[in-house]
PDB file of C-alpha atoms in Angstrom:
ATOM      1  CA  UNK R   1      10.463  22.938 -33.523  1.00 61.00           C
ATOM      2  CA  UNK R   2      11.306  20.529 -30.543  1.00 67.00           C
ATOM      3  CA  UNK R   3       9.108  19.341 -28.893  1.00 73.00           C
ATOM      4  CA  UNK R   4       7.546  17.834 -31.914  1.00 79.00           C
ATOM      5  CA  UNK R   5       4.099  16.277 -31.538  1.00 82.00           C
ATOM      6  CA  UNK R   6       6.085  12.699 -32.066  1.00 84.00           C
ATOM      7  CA  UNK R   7       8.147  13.735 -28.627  1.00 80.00           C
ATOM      8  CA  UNK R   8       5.091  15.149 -26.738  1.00 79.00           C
ATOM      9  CA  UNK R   9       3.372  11.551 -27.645  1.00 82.00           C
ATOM     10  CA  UNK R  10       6.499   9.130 -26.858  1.00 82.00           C
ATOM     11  CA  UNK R  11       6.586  11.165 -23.147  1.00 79.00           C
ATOM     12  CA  UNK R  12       2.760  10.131 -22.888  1.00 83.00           C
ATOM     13  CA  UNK R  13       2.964   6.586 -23.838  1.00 84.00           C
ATOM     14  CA  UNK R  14       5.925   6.614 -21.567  1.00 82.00           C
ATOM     15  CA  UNK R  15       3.676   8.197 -18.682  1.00 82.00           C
ATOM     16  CA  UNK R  16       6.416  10.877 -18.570  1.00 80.00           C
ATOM     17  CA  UNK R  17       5.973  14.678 -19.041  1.00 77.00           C
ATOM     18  CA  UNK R  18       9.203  16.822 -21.179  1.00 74.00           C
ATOM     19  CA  UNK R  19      11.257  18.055 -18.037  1.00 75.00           C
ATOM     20  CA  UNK R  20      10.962  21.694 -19.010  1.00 73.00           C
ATOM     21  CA  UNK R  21      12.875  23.875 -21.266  1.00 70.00           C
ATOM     22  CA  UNK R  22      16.024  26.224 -20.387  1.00 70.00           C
ATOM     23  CA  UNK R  23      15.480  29.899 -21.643  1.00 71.00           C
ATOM     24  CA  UNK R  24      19.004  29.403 -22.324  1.00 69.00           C
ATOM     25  CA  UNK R  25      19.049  26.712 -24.479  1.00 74.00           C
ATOM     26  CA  UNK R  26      16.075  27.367 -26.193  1.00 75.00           C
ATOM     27  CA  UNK R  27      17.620  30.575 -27.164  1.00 76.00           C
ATOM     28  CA  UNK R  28      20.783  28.763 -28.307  1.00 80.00           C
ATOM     29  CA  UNK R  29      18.045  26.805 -30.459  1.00 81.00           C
ATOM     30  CA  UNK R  30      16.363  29.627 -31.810  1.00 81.00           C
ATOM     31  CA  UNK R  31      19.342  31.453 -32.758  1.00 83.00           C
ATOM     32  CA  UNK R  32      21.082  28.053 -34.537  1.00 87.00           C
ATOM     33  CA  UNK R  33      17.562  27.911 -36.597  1.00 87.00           C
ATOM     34  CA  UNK R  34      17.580  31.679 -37.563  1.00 87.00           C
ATOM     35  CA  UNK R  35      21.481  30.777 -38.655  1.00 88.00           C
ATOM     36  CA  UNK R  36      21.005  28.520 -40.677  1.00 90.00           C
ATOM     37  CA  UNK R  37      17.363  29.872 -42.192  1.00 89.00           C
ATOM     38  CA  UNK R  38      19.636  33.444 -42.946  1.00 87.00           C
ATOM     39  CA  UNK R  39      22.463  31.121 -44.714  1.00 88.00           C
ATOM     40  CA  UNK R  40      20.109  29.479 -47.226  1.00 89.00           C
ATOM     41  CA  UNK R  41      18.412  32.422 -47.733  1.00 86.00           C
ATOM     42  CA  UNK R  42      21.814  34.215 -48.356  1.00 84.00           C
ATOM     43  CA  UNK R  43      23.058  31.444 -50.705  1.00 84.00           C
ATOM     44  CA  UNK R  44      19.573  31.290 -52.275  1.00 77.00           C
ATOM     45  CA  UNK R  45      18.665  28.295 -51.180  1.00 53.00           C
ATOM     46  CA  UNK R  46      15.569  29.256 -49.576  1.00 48.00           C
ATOM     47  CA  UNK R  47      12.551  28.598 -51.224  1.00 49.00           C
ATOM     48  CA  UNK R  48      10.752  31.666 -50.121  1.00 50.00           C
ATOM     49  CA  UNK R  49      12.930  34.058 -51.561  1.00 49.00           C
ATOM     50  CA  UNK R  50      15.345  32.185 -54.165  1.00 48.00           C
ATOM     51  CA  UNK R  51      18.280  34.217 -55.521  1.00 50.00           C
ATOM     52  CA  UNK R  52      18.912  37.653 -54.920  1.00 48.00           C
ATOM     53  CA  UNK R  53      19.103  40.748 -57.696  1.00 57.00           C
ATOM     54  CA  UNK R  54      21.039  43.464 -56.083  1.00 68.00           C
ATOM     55  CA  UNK R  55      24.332  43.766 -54.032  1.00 76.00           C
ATOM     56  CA  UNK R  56      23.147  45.791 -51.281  1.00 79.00           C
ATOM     57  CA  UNK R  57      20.151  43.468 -50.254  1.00 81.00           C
ATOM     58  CA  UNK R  58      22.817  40.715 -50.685  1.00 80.00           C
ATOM     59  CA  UNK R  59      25.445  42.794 -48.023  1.00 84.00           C
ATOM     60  CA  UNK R  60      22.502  43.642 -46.027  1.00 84.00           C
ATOM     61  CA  UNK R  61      21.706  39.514 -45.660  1.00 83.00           C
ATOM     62  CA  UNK R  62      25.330  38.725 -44.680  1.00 86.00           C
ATOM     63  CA  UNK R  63      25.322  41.202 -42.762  1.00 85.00           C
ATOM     64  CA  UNK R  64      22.207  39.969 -40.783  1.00 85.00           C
ATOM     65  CA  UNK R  65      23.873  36.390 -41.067  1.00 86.00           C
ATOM     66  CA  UNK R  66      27.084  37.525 -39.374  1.00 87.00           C
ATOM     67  CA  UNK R  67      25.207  39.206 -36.651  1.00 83.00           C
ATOM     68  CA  UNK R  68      23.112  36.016 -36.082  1.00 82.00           C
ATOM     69  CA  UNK R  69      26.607  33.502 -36.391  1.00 83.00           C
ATOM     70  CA  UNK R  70      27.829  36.128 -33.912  1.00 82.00           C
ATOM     71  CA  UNK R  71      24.956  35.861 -31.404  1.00 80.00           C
ATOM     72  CA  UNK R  72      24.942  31.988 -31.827  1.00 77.00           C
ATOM     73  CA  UNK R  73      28.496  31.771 -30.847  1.00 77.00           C
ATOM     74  CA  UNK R  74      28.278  34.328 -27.625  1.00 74.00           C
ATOM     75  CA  UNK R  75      24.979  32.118 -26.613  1.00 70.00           C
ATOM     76  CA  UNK R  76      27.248  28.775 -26.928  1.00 73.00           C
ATOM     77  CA  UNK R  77      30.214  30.348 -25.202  1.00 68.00           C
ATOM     78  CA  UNK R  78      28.420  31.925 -21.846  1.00 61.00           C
ATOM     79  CA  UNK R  79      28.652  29.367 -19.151  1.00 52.00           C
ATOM     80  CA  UNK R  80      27.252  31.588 -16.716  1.00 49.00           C
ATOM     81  CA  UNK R  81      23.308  29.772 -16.194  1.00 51.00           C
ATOM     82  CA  UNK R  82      25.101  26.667 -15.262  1.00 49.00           C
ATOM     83  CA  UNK R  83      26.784  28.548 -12.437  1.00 46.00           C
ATOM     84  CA  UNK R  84      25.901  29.202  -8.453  1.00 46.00           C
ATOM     85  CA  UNK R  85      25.265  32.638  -7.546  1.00 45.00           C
ATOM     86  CA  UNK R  86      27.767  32.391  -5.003  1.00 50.00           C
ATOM     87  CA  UNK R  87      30.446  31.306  -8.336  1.00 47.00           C
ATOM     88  CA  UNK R  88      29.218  34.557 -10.927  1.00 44.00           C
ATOM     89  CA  UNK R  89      29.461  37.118  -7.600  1.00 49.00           C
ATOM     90  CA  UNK R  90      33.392  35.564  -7.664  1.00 51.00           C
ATOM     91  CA  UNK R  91      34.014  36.418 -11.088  1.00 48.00           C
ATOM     92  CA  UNK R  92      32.354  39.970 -10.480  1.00 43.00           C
ATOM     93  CA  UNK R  93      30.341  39.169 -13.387  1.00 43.00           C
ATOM     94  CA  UNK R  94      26.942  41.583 -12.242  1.00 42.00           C
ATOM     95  CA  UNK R  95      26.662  42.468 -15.689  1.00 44.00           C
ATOM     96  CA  UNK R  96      26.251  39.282 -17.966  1.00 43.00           C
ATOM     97  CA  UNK R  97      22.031  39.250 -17.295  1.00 43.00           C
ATOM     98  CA  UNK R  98      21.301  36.075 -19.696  1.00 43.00           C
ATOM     99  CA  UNK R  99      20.393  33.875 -16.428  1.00 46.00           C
ATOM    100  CA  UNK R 100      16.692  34.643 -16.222  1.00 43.00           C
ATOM    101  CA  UNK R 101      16.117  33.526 -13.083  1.00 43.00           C
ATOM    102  CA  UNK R 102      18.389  36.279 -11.372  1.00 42.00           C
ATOM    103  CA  UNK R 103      16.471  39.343 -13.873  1.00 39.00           C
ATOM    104  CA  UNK R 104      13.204  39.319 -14.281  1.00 38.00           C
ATOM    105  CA  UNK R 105      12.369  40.364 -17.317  1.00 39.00           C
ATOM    106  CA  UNK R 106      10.868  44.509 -18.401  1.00 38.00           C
ATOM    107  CA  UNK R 107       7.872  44.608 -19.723  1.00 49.00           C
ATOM    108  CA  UNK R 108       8.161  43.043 -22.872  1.00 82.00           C
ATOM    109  CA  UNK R 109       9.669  43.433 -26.348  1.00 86.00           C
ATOM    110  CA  UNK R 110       7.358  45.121 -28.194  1.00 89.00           C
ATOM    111  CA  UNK R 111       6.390  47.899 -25.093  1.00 89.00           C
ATOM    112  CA  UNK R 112      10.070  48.300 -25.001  1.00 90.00           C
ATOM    113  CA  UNK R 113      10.273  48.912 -28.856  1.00 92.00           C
ATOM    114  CA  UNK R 114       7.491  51.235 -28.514  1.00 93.00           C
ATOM    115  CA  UNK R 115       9.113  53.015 -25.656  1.00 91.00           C
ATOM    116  CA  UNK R 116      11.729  53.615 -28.079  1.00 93.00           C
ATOM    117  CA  UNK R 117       9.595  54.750 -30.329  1.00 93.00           C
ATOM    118  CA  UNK R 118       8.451  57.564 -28.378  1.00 92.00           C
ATOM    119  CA  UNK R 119      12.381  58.502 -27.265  1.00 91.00           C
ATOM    120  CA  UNK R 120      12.911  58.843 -30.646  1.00 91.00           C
ATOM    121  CA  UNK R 121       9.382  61.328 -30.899  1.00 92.00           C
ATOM    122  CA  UNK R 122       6.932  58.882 -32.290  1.00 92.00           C
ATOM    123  CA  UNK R 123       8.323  58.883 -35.972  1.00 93.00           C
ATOM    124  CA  UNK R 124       5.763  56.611 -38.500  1.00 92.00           C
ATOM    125  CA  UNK R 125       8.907  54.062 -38.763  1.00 93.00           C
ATOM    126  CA  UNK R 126      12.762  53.710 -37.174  1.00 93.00           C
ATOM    127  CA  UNK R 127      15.234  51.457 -38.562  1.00 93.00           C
ATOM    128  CA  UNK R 128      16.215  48.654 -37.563  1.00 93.00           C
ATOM    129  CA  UNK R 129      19.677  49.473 -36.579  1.00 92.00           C
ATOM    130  CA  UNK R 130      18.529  52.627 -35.083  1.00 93.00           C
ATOM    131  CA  UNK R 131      16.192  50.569 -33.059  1.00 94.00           C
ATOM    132  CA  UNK R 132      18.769  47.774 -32.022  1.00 92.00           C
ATOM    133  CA  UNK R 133      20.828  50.197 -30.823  1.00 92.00           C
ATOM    134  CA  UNK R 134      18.827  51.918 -28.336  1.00 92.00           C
ATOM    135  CA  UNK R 135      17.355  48.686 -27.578  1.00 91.00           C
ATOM    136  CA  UNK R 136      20.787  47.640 -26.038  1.00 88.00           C
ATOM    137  CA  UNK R 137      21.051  50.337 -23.825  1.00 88.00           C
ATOM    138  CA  UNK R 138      18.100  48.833 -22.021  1.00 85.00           C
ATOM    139  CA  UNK R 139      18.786  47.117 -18.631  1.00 80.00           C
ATOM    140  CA  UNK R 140      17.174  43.788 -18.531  1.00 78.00           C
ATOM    141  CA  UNK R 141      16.011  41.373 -21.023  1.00 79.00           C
ATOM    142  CA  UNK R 142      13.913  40.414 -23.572  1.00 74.00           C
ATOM    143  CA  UNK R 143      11.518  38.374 -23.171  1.00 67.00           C
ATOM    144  CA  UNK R 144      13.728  35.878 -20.680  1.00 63.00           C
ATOM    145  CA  UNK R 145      15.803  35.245 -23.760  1.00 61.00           C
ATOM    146  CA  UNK R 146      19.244  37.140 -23.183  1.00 75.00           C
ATOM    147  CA  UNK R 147      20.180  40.316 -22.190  1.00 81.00           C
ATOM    148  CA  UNK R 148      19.101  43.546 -24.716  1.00 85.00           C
ATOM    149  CA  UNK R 149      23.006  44.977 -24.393  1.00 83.00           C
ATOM    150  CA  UNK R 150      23.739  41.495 -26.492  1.00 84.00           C
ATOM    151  CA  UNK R 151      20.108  42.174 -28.955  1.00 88.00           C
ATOM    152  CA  UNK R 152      21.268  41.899 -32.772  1.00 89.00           C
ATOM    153  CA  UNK R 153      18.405  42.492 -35.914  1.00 91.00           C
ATOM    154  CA  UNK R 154      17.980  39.068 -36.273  1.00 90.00           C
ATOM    155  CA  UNK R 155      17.137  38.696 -32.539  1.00 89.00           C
ATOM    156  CA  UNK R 156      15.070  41.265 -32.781  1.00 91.00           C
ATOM    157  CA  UNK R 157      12.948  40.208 -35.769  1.00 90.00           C
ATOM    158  CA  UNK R 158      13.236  36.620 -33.947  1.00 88.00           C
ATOM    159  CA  UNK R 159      11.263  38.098 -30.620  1.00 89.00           C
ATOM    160  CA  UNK R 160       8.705  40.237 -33.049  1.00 89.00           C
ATOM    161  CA  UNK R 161       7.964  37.525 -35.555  1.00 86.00           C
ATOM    162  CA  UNK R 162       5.179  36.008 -33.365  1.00 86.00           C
ATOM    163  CA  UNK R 163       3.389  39.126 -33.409  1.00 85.00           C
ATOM    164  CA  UNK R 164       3.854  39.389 -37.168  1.00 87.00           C
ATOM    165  CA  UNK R 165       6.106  42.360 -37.477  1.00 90.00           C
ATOM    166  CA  UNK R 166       8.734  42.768 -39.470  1.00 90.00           C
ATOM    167  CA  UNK R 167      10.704  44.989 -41.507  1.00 92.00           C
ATOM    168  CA  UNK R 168       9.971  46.955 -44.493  1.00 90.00           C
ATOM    169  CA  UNK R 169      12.087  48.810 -46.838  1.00 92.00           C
ATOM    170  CA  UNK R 170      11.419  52.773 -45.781  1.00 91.00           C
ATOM    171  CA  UNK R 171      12.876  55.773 -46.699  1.00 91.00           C
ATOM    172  CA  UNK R 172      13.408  57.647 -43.251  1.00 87.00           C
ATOM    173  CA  UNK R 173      13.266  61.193 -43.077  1.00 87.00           C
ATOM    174  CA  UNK R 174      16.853  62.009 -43.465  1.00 86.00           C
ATOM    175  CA  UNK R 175      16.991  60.148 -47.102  1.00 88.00           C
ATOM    176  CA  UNK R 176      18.103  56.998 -45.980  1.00 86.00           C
ATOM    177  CA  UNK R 177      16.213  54.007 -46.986  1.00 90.00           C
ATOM    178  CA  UNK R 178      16.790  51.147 -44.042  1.00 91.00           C
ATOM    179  CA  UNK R 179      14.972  48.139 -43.307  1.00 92.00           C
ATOM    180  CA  UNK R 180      12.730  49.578 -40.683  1.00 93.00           C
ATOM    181  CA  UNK R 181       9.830  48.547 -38.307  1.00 93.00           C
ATOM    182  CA  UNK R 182       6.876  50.488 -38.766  1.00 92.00           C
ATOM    183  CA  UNK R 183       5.151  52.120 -35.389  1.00 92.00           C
ATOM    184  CA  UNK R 184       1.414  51.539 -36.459  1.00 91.00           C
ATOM    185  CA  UNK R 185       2.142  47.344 -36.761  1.00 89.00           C
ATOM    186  CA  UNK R 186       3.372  47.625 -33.406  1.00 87.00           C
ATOM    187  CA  UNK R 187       1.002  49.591 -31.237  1.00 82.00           C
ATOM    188  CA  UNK R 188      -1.506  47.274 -32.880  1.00 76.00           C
ATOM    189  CA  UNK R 189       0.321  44.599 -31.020  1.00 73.00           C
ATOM    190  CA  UNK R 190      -0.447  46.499 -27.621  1.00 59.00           C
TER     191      UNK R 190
END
């Protein structure tokens, strides 16, 4: 992850501090990482996980990889944080929230997750796509990092990884089993 300790100590021999990072670009970053991190796993290159058995987990990973090449390339595309205020209001462009400075961001990820939680009546676990989806109808953004109407599952397991949550295999309810996040990991979060 950049900085690296080597950068942090070349900027103090050079008496310099890192100019500080872009939410933008770090997000671009992030999401270029989780790209390629979902392609070796989907080719089984990983070494955590190695090759995979069956055809649905296998559909389900390019799936997520899609999703992620798919965030990655509206993230490189948006030109918007680079532009005035007085040049988005031109293009009408009130919408398009990934410039944190003009949107502060809700409450944070996992209180919003939670909150969807309870829409949905407190059940034990939601999945994933479930989840996503009524994540994006959320104004605002997640944690300063882009806009939730743009949140895939691989963003989302991006913003909850620090808090060590992540999916599980669940059977919901209605018969379906879904990768799913589990309500009890994330009220522990709270």
């Amino acid at each position: 992850m950049f900085p690296t300790l080597l950068d942090r100590f070349a900027a103090t021999l050079r008496g310099a501090e890192l100019p500080p990072e872009d939410p933008h670009h770090r997000a671009i970053l992030d999401t270029f990482l989780e790209v390629q991190r979902l392609g070796r796993q989907l080719t089984g290159s990983s070494p955590a996980h190695g090759r995979l058995d069956g055809t649905g987990e296998r559909l389900i990973q390019l799936a997520e990889r899609l999703a992620a090449g798919r965030e990655l390339a509206v993230l490189l595309s948006s030109h918007w944080c680079c532009r005035t205020e007085e040049e988005i209001a031109e293009d009408d462009a009130e919408d398009f929230l990934s410039c944190p400075d003009e949107h502060p961001p809700t409450s944070g990820v996992v209180q919003d997750v939670l909150r969807v939680f309870a829409d949905f009546g407190d059940p034990d676990a939601l999945a994933s796509a479930d989840l996503v989806a009524a994540l994006r109808r959320l104004p605002g953004t997640a944690d300063d990092r882009g806009r939730y109407a743009g949140l895939t599952q691989a963003r989302l397991a991006q913003l909850l990884s620090p808090y060590e949550i992540s999916t599980r295999d669940v059977t919901l309810p209605d018969g379906r089993r879904r990768k799913s996040y589990r309500r009890a990991a994330l009220a522990d979060c709270r």
